[in-house]
Amino acid sequence: METISLSHRQRATLVAAGLGFVVVLLDVSVVNVALETLRVSFDTDVAGLQWVVNAYTLVFAALLLTSGALGDRMGAKRVFTAGFAVFTLASLACGLAPGLALLVVSRVVQGMGAALLVPSSLMLLQQAFPNPAQRSRAVGWWGAAGGIALAAGPVLGGLLIAHVGWRGIFLINLPIGALGLALTLCYAPTAAAKPSRGLDLPGQLAAMLALASLTAALTEASQLGWFHPLVCGGVAISLISATAFYWLERHSKEPMLPLSLFRSTTFSIATAVGVVVNFAYYGLVFVFSLFFQAVQQLSPQQTGLAFLPMTAILMVMNIVAGRLVTRLGARALMVAGLALASFGYLLLLLQVDADRAYLTLVLPMLLAASGIAVVVPTMTNATLSAVDAAHAGIASGVLNSARQIGGMLGVAVCGFFVRDTEPGIFLHGMHVSLALAVVLLSAGGILSYFGLKKPNLADTTAQHG
């Protein structure tokens, strides 16, 4: 086998890109173990906690597509550097926030930085590693760094809260950001900018308004009720904005979201499953974070450790699924993964109780996480295989945006069901959340079974014969 050696500049660029992905995913997972601590510190309710989580995810999801175009227009290095600077300064603001309102605003700015970091980090790797074999390995290490961050987030968060306080979960980003910025400025390649690349600002504004108003309506419904004028108004604004977004994208010369992509049944199903999977996963993490701390009275450190088996299995099964997808095909793995996840959530629904021992929940949590981990790389592979190579970047961006939107909706909807932390009422809402996840995952499996094409046996034999 040919040995692939990397230059010092390539290694430094890879570390910088990996650190950018690490801080983004770290702040997705690390905050969950601080929920109960934040609730007590700021004397807030579940709706306030939802805003701490969703303010970040909302902006991250809404800006992902445009930030990719911005990287083309201004150059990946410049956008990546700006993203790291914004994210690091926002992390400082989060760590110093004297009240909940400023913390939420700082999380919004963090989401902006995250959206600038992710697409441009991949662009940097594409520029730094022109050799396809080198680039494939680099992207693999980049993904592994993100997986480690996602798995380590709850444990690291628990340790920081126990020994430093909740502010530590944000301030830990400062040394990472400083190192990432230094490596980027010194070693990352500088590619020519493309100032003619369009940004589709009207479409971006319509998308953000649709997502923000829907998130606000779902979050505030837990306090105000579904028929409150502000909640109804938020839903109405979301529908109007979504309609405007569809019209703009259909008539734009350079749309942020080319609607022609959805002519592919595989792409449409993969995108829908992306929403469902993240809805179930992030909804589960939000609910169980509160369950472990508010109901079972575990410490943040114990809560972080409680999530470790589930997040660790995500990394392992991601690697397994990546190797199986070319052998078994997307249809078989998507259906199997969704069925396994649905079964895991069903077992949790049947077993979870205020006095239930943690060890009895480990196997169902592992099954749920394993199923989701099988689906994620499979639907990514299916998405990229279903579109023309020229649209691979935008297709990947759409899928990632759909997943973030699913996670945001999962926190908002499940947060509504568990809005009362009184154990009896909370557990009822928890059961409703788990039942909804079972239904959605099962529907995704049925959709995948009937909508995705079965792989041609001759093609599979030719690939592996």
XYZ file of C-alpha atoms in Angstrom:
465
model
C 0.000 0.000 0.000
C 1.286 3.460 -0.912
C 2.312 5.588 2.060
C 0.651 8.990 2.053
C 2.851 11.587 3.740
C 1.564 14.980 4.785
C 3.460 18.228 4.928
C 3.687 20.285 8.119
C 1.356 22.884 6.569
C -1.218 20.205 5.718
C -1.128 18.765 9.236
C -1.558 22.202 10.786
C -4.489 22.983 8.482
C -6.095 19.651 9.350
C -5.742 20.373 13.090
C -7.223 23.861 12.619
C -10.196 22.533 10.614
C -10.712 19.748 13.158
C -10.682 22.218 16.064
C -13.310 24.301 14.278
C -15.587 21.271 13.995
C -14.804 20.247 17.591
C -15.983 23.517 19.187
C -19.160 23.523 17.080
C -20.219 20.011 18.134
C -18.914 20.452 21.670
C -21.376 23.288 22.173
C -24.185 21.146 20.784
C -23.677 18.460 23.436
C -21.974 20.126 26.410
C -24.851 22.472 27.292
C -27.359 19.693 27.946
C -25.740 18.563 31.186
C -25.890 22.149 32.472
C -29.660 22.510 32.047
C -30.640 21.954 35.665
C -27.764 24.119 36.900
C -28.829 26.932 34.559
C -32.467 26.554 35.623
C -31.511 27.053 39.263
C -28.879 29.759 38.613
C -31.219 31.948 36.552
C -34.457 30.876 38.260
C -35.948 30.074 34.850
C -38.373 27.493 33.486
C -38.081 24.836 30.767
C -38.938 27.403 28.071
C -35.902 29.448 29.127
C -33.708 26.353 28.882
C -35.090 25.615 25.421
C -33.957 29.046 24.281
C -30.436 28.430 25.584
C -30.232 25.272 23.433
C -32.255 26.396 20.405
C -30.888 29.941 20.012
C -27.606 28.309 18.945
C -29.133 25.589 16.776
C -31.607 27.945 15.074
C -28.982 30.353 13.731
C -26.579 27.517 12.934
C -29.214 25.777 10.799
C -30.477 28.934 9.091
C -27.047 30.205 8.030
C -25.372 26.952 6.937
C -26.283 27.234 3.256
C -25.443 30.920 2.903
C -22.132 30.558 4.740
C -21.050 28.022 2.110
C -21.707 30.583 -0.614
C -19.913 33.194 1.508
C -16.847 30.943 1.599
C -16.817 30.840 -2.203
C -17.346 34.593 -2.449
C -14.761 35.769 0.124
C -12.394 32.809 0.371
C -12.549 29.875 2.804
C -9.606 31.026 4.961
C -11.106 34.467 5.541
C -14.548 33.087 6.420
C -13.105 30.333 8.641
C -10.972 32.880 10.514
C -13.973 35.168 10.973
C -16.062 32.220 12.182
C -13.461 31.205 14.773
C -13.136 34.795 16.012
C -16.915 35.270 16.281
C -17.412 31.907 17.983
C -14.609 32.492 20.498
C -15.768 36.004 21.444
C -19.356 34.784 21.754
C -18.157 31.954 24.023
C -16.512 34.570 26.251
C -19.788 36.512 26.343
C -21.669 33.306 27.261
C -19.227 32.578 30.072
C -19.577 36.091 31.495
C -23.351 36.456 30.963
C -24.979 37.943 34.095
C -28.496 36.909 33.090
C -30.477 34.518 30.899
C -31.312 37.113 28.216
C -27.662 37.944 27.532
C -26.761 34.246 27.557
C -29.383 33.558 24.869
C -28.181 36.511 22.756
C -24.598 35.272 23.075
C -25.731 31.809 21.989
C -27.253 33.393 18.867
C -23.856 34.911 18.008
C -22.206 31.551 18.737
C -24.555 29.988 16.186
C -23.418 32.542 13.598
C -19.801 31.613 14.235
C -20.617 27.890 14.020
C -22.355 28.337 10.676
C -19.287 30.140 9.296
C -16.923 27.451 10.616
C -18.387 24.174 9.325
C -18.638 24.662 5.514
C -15.406 26.689 5.336
C -13.493 24.043 7.328
C -14.319 21.482 4.639
C -13.364 23.973 1.922
C -9.980 24.446 3.608
C -9.412 20.679 3.569
C -10.364 20.539 -0.098
C -7.785 23.245 -0.873
C -5.039 21.904 1.404
C -5.358 18.297 0.187
C -5.583 18.242 -3.635
C -4.703 14.537 -3.681
C -7.996 12.552 -3.420
C -6.508 9.858 -1.171
C -5.039 12.462 1.175
C -8.288 14.415 1.176
C -10.335 11.320 1.994
C -8.150 10.570 5.020
C -8.222 14.216 6.105
C -12.015 14.373 5.974
C -12.126 11.102 7.916
C -9.982 12.578 10.691
C -12.086 15.754 10.614
C -15.250 13.676 11.112
C -13.597 11.611 13.849
C -12.662 14.793 15.732
C -16.305 15.863 15.633
C -17.449 12.445 16.822
C -15.038 12.563 19.768
C -16.296 16.053 20.674
C -19.916 14.906 20.555
C -19.141 11.899 22.763
C -16.889 13.776 25.184
C -19.178 16.813 25.483
C -21.504 15.549 28.236
C -18.622 14.102 30.288
C -16.479 17.214 29.913
C -19.492 19.400 30.710
C -20.213 17.446 33.887
C -16.602 17.727 35.059
C -16.419 21.460 34.336
C -19.707 22.184 36.112
C -18.611 20.149 39.149
C -15.185 21.792 39.490
C -15.470 25.190 37.750
C -19.171 25.977 37.435
C -21.462 26.260 34.421
C -19.452 29.172 32.988
C -16.578 26.767 32.388
C -18.473 24.946 29.610
C -18.251 28.122 27.508
C -14.861 29.452 28.634
C -13.192 26.151 27.621
C -13.670 27.331 24.016
C -11.251 30.255 24.494
C -7.926 28.322 24.407
C -9.280 26.068 21.629
C -10.316 29.120 19.616
C -6.967 30.860 20.150
C -5.047 27.773 18.954
C -7.355 27.295 15.962
C -7.007 30.941 14.919
C -3.214 30.859 15.206
C -2.914 27.691 13.106
C -5.325 29.005 10.489
C -3.577 32.357 10.070
C -0.108 30.780 9.876
C -0.708 27.648 7.802
C -4.095 27.479 6.035
C -3.993 27.967 2.254
C -5.381 31.153 0.733
C -7.534 30.524 -2.317
C -8.813 33.112 -4.767
C -12.158 34.615 -3.830
C -15.115 34.598 -6.228
C -16.854 37.968 -5.712
C -19.417 37.138 -8.391
C -20.879 34.294 -6.294
C -24.451 35.210 -5.272
C -25.714 35.081 -1.669
C -29.524 35.095 -2.131
C -30.142 37.472 0.785
C -33.956 37.633 0.324
C -34.145 33.827 0.525
C -31.885 33.823 3.580
C -34.042 36.387 5.396
C -37.252 34.500 4.562
C -35.749 31.209 5.815
C -34.518 32.750 9.056
C -37.875 34.437 9.727
C -39.738 31.167 9.085
C -37.484 29.155 11.429
C -37.249 31.822 14.146
C -41.007 32.449 14.332
C -41.778 28.700 14.381
C -39.204 28.091 17.128
C -40.546 31.002 19.172
C -44.134 29.769 18.823
C -43.278 26.181 19.825
C -41.135 27.310 22.753
C -43.527 29.896 24.183
C -46.533 27.592 23.791
C -45.375 25.768 26.941
C -46.082 28.919 28.973
C -48.723 30.778 26.998
C -50.774 27.909 25.517
C -51.370 26.984 21.891
C -54.166 29.502 21.314
C -52.408 32.566 22.711
C -52.257 35.378 20.089
C -48.449 35.474 20.167
C -48.199 31.718 19.542
C -50.787 31.769 16.755
C -49.101 34.842 15.276
C -45.729 33.100 15.318
C -47.130 30.080 13.462
C -48.818 32.380 10.912
C -45.600 34.353 10.300
C -43.700 31.085 9.895
C -46.154 29.802 7.265
C -46.123 33.104 5.351
C -42.307 33.274 5.456
C -41.977 29.644 4.341
C -44.299 30.333 1.408
C -42.267 33.426 0.501
C -39.060 31.375 0.729
C -40.481 28.772 -1.661
C -41.514 31.488 -4.144
C -38.131 33.232 -3.939
C -36.158 30.032 -4.436
C -38.327 29.038 -7.366
C -37.775 32.357 -9.168
C -34.189 33.188 -8.132
C -31.367 32.946 -10.684
C -28.956 31.816 -7.939
C -31.164 30.212 -5.276
C -29.813 29.338 -1.850
C -31.750 26.064 -2.138
C -32.167 24.720 -5.701
C -35.635 23.126 -5.584
C -34.674 20.841 -8.483
C -32.761 18.720 -5.961
C -36.069 17.497 -4.532
C -36.979 15.879 -7.832
C -34.802 13.022 -6.632
C -36.907 10.737 -4.443
C -33.770 9.499 -2.661
C -32.660 13.040 -1.822
C -36.130 13.994 -0.560
C -36.425 10.901 1.644
C -32.895 11.306 3.033
C -33.668 14.946 3.912
C -36.947 13.997 5.622
C -35.230 11.211 7.569
C -32.531 13.693 8.596
C -35.196 15.860 10.237
C -36.784 12.861 11.989
C -33.524 11.368 13.278
C -32.283 14.597 14.832
C -35.743 15.381 16.205
C -35.678 12.072 18.069
C -32.030 12.209 19.160
C -31.804 15.808 20.394
C -35.287 15.632 21.872
C -34.167 12.521 23.805
C -30.951 14.162 25.034
C -32.827 17.280 26.210
C -35.512 15.277 28.024
C -33.109 12.794 29.627
C -30.794 15.605 30.759
C -33.687 17.031 32.769
C -34.870 13.560 33.846
C -31.499 12.542 35.293
C -31.038 15.826 37.163
C -34.523 17.130 38.046
C -36.239 13.750 38.666
C -33.472 11.311 39.622
C -31.367 14.017 41.315
C -28.091 13.079 39.614
C -25.289 15.638 39.594
C -24.164 17.220 36.300
C -21.029 15.048 36.430
C -23.098 11.876 36.912
C -25.429 12.987 34.114
C -22.507 13.435 31.743
C -21.268 9.941 32.542
C -24.795 8.561 32.093
C -24.720 9.714 28.453
C -21.253 8.296 27.762
C -22.313 4.783 26.578
C -24.856 6.286 24.184
C -22.502 8.851 22.673
C -19.596 6.390 22.481
C -21.679 3.885 20.519
C -22.478 6.665 18.043
C -18.809 6.813 17.022
C -18.416 3.036 16.710
C -21.607 2.479 14.721
C -20.860 5.434 12.420
C -17.664 3.671 11.334
C -19.446 0.311 10.938
C -22.247 1.837 8.867
C -19.770 3.633 6.596
C -18.243 0.267 5.702
C -21.554 -1.561 5.276
C -23.385 0.926 3.082
C -21.621 -0.080 -0.158
C -22.271 -3.764 0.582
C -25.889 -3.698 1.721
C -27.183 -0.524 0.096
C -28.807 2.565 1.574
C -32.311 1.102 1.626
C -31.465 -1.884 3.824
C -29.340 0.114 6.272
C -31.800 3.013 6.527
C -34.696 0.670 7.270
C -32.652 -1.422 9.720
C -31.264 1.629 11.518
C -34.636 3.344 11.859
C -36.253 0.103 13.066
C -33.500 -0.409 15.657
C -33.793 3.181 16.880
C -37.574 2.922 17.059
C -37.286 -0.296 19.084
C -34.838 1.358 21.490
C -37.190 4.291 22.053
C -40.089 1.871 22.557
C -38.154 0.020 25.277
C -37.388 3.349 26.946
C -41.080 4.240 26.801
C -41.983 0.960 28.509
C -39.238 1.070 31.147
C -38.517 4.654 32.157
C -39.785 5.637 35.608
C -38.743 7.937 38.449
C -37.315 5.048 40.484
C -35.962 3.014 37.572
C -32.298 2.070 38.040
C -29.967 3.625 35.476
C -28.515 0.267 34.391
C -31.919 -0.893 33.135
C -31.974 2.082 30.744
C -28.510 1.522 29.283
C -29.472 -1.183 26.748
C -32.478 0.738 25.302
C -30.354 3.893 25.052
C -27.616 1.934 23.281
C -30.142 0.451 20.827
C -31.640 3.874 20.081
C -28.234 5.501 19.573
C -26.947 2.565 17.483
C -29.898 2.795 15.120
C -29.453 6.528 14.680
C -25.695 6.096 14.155
C -26.367 3.586 11.374
C -28.760 5.981 9.633
C -26.631 9.176 9.665
C -23.695 8.134 7.399
C -26.069 6.068 5.267
C -28.376 8.981 4.473
C -25.339 11.211 3.846
C -23.990 8.673 1.358
C -27.427 8.331 -0.256
C -27.740 12.111 -0.553
C -24.383 12.564 -2.283
C -25.048 9.580 -4.573
C -28.452 10.927 -5.608
C -27.272 14.296 -6.953
C -24.908 15.489 -9.640
C -21.324 16.042 -8.479
C -21.682 19.779 -9.162
C -24.458 19.919 -6.529
C -22.739 17.739 -3.909
C -21.823 20.694 -1.704
C -25.268 22.274 -1.678
C -26.920 18.858 -1.199
C -24.745 18.171 1.827
C -25.596 21.638 3.144
C -29.326 21.001 2.743
C -29.076 17.700 4.621
C -27.090 19.266 7.460
C -29.546 22.166 7.689
C -32.467 19.730 7.754
C -30.816 17.795 10.585
C -30.226 20.941 12.621
C -33.833 22.024 12.074
C -34.970 18.570 13.217
C -32.881 18.868 16.379
C -34.253 22.337 17.056
C -37.840 21.135 16.641
C -37.110 18.102 18.834
C -35.985 20.321 21.713
C -38.919 22.702 21.225
C -41.643 20.044 20.994
C -40.275 17.650 23.631
C -39.551 20.628 25.866
C -43.227 21.544 25.633
C -44.241 18.085 26.839
C -41.852 18.147 29.832
C -42.379 21.816 30.705
C -43.402 20.959 34.283
C -40.540 19.403 36.294
C -42.865 17.980 38.977
C -41.945 14.254 38.705
C -45.417 12.864 37.932
C -46.264 15.453 35.270
C -42.732 15.380 33.861
C -42.821 11.595 33.394
C -46.144 11.810 31.554
C -44.619 14.348 29.168
C -41.522 12.185 28.835
C -43.652 9.201 27.798
C -45.463 11.334 25.208
C -42.087 12.518 23.826
C -40.790 8.954 23.540
C -44.031 7.753 21.906
C -43.784 10.563 19.335
C -40.184 9.569 18.580
C -41.266 5.938 18.048
C -43.996 7.014 15.620
C -41.724 9.353 13.629
C -38.842 6.876 13.392
C -41.233 4.101 12.318
C -42.727 6.389 9.668
C -39.203 7.167 8.438
C -38.470 3.456 8.163
C -41.658 2.795 6.181
C -40.909 5.762 3.903
C -37.374 4.466 3.293
C -38.578 0.922 2.585
C -41.106 1.961 -0.053
C -39.340 5.043 -1.415
C -35.711 4.012 -1.780
C -34.590 1.738 -4.564
C -33.344 -1.735 -3.750
C -29.688 -2.064 -4.891
C -29.063 -4.006 -8.067
C -27.552 -7.371 -7.074
C -25.327 -7.429 -10.145
C -23.899 -4.008 -9.266
C -23.203 -5.090 -5.697
C -21.508 -8.290 -6.881
C -19.371 -6.329 -9.324
C -18.241 -3.980 -6.574
C -17.287 -6.705 -4.120
C -16.667 -9.730 -6.266
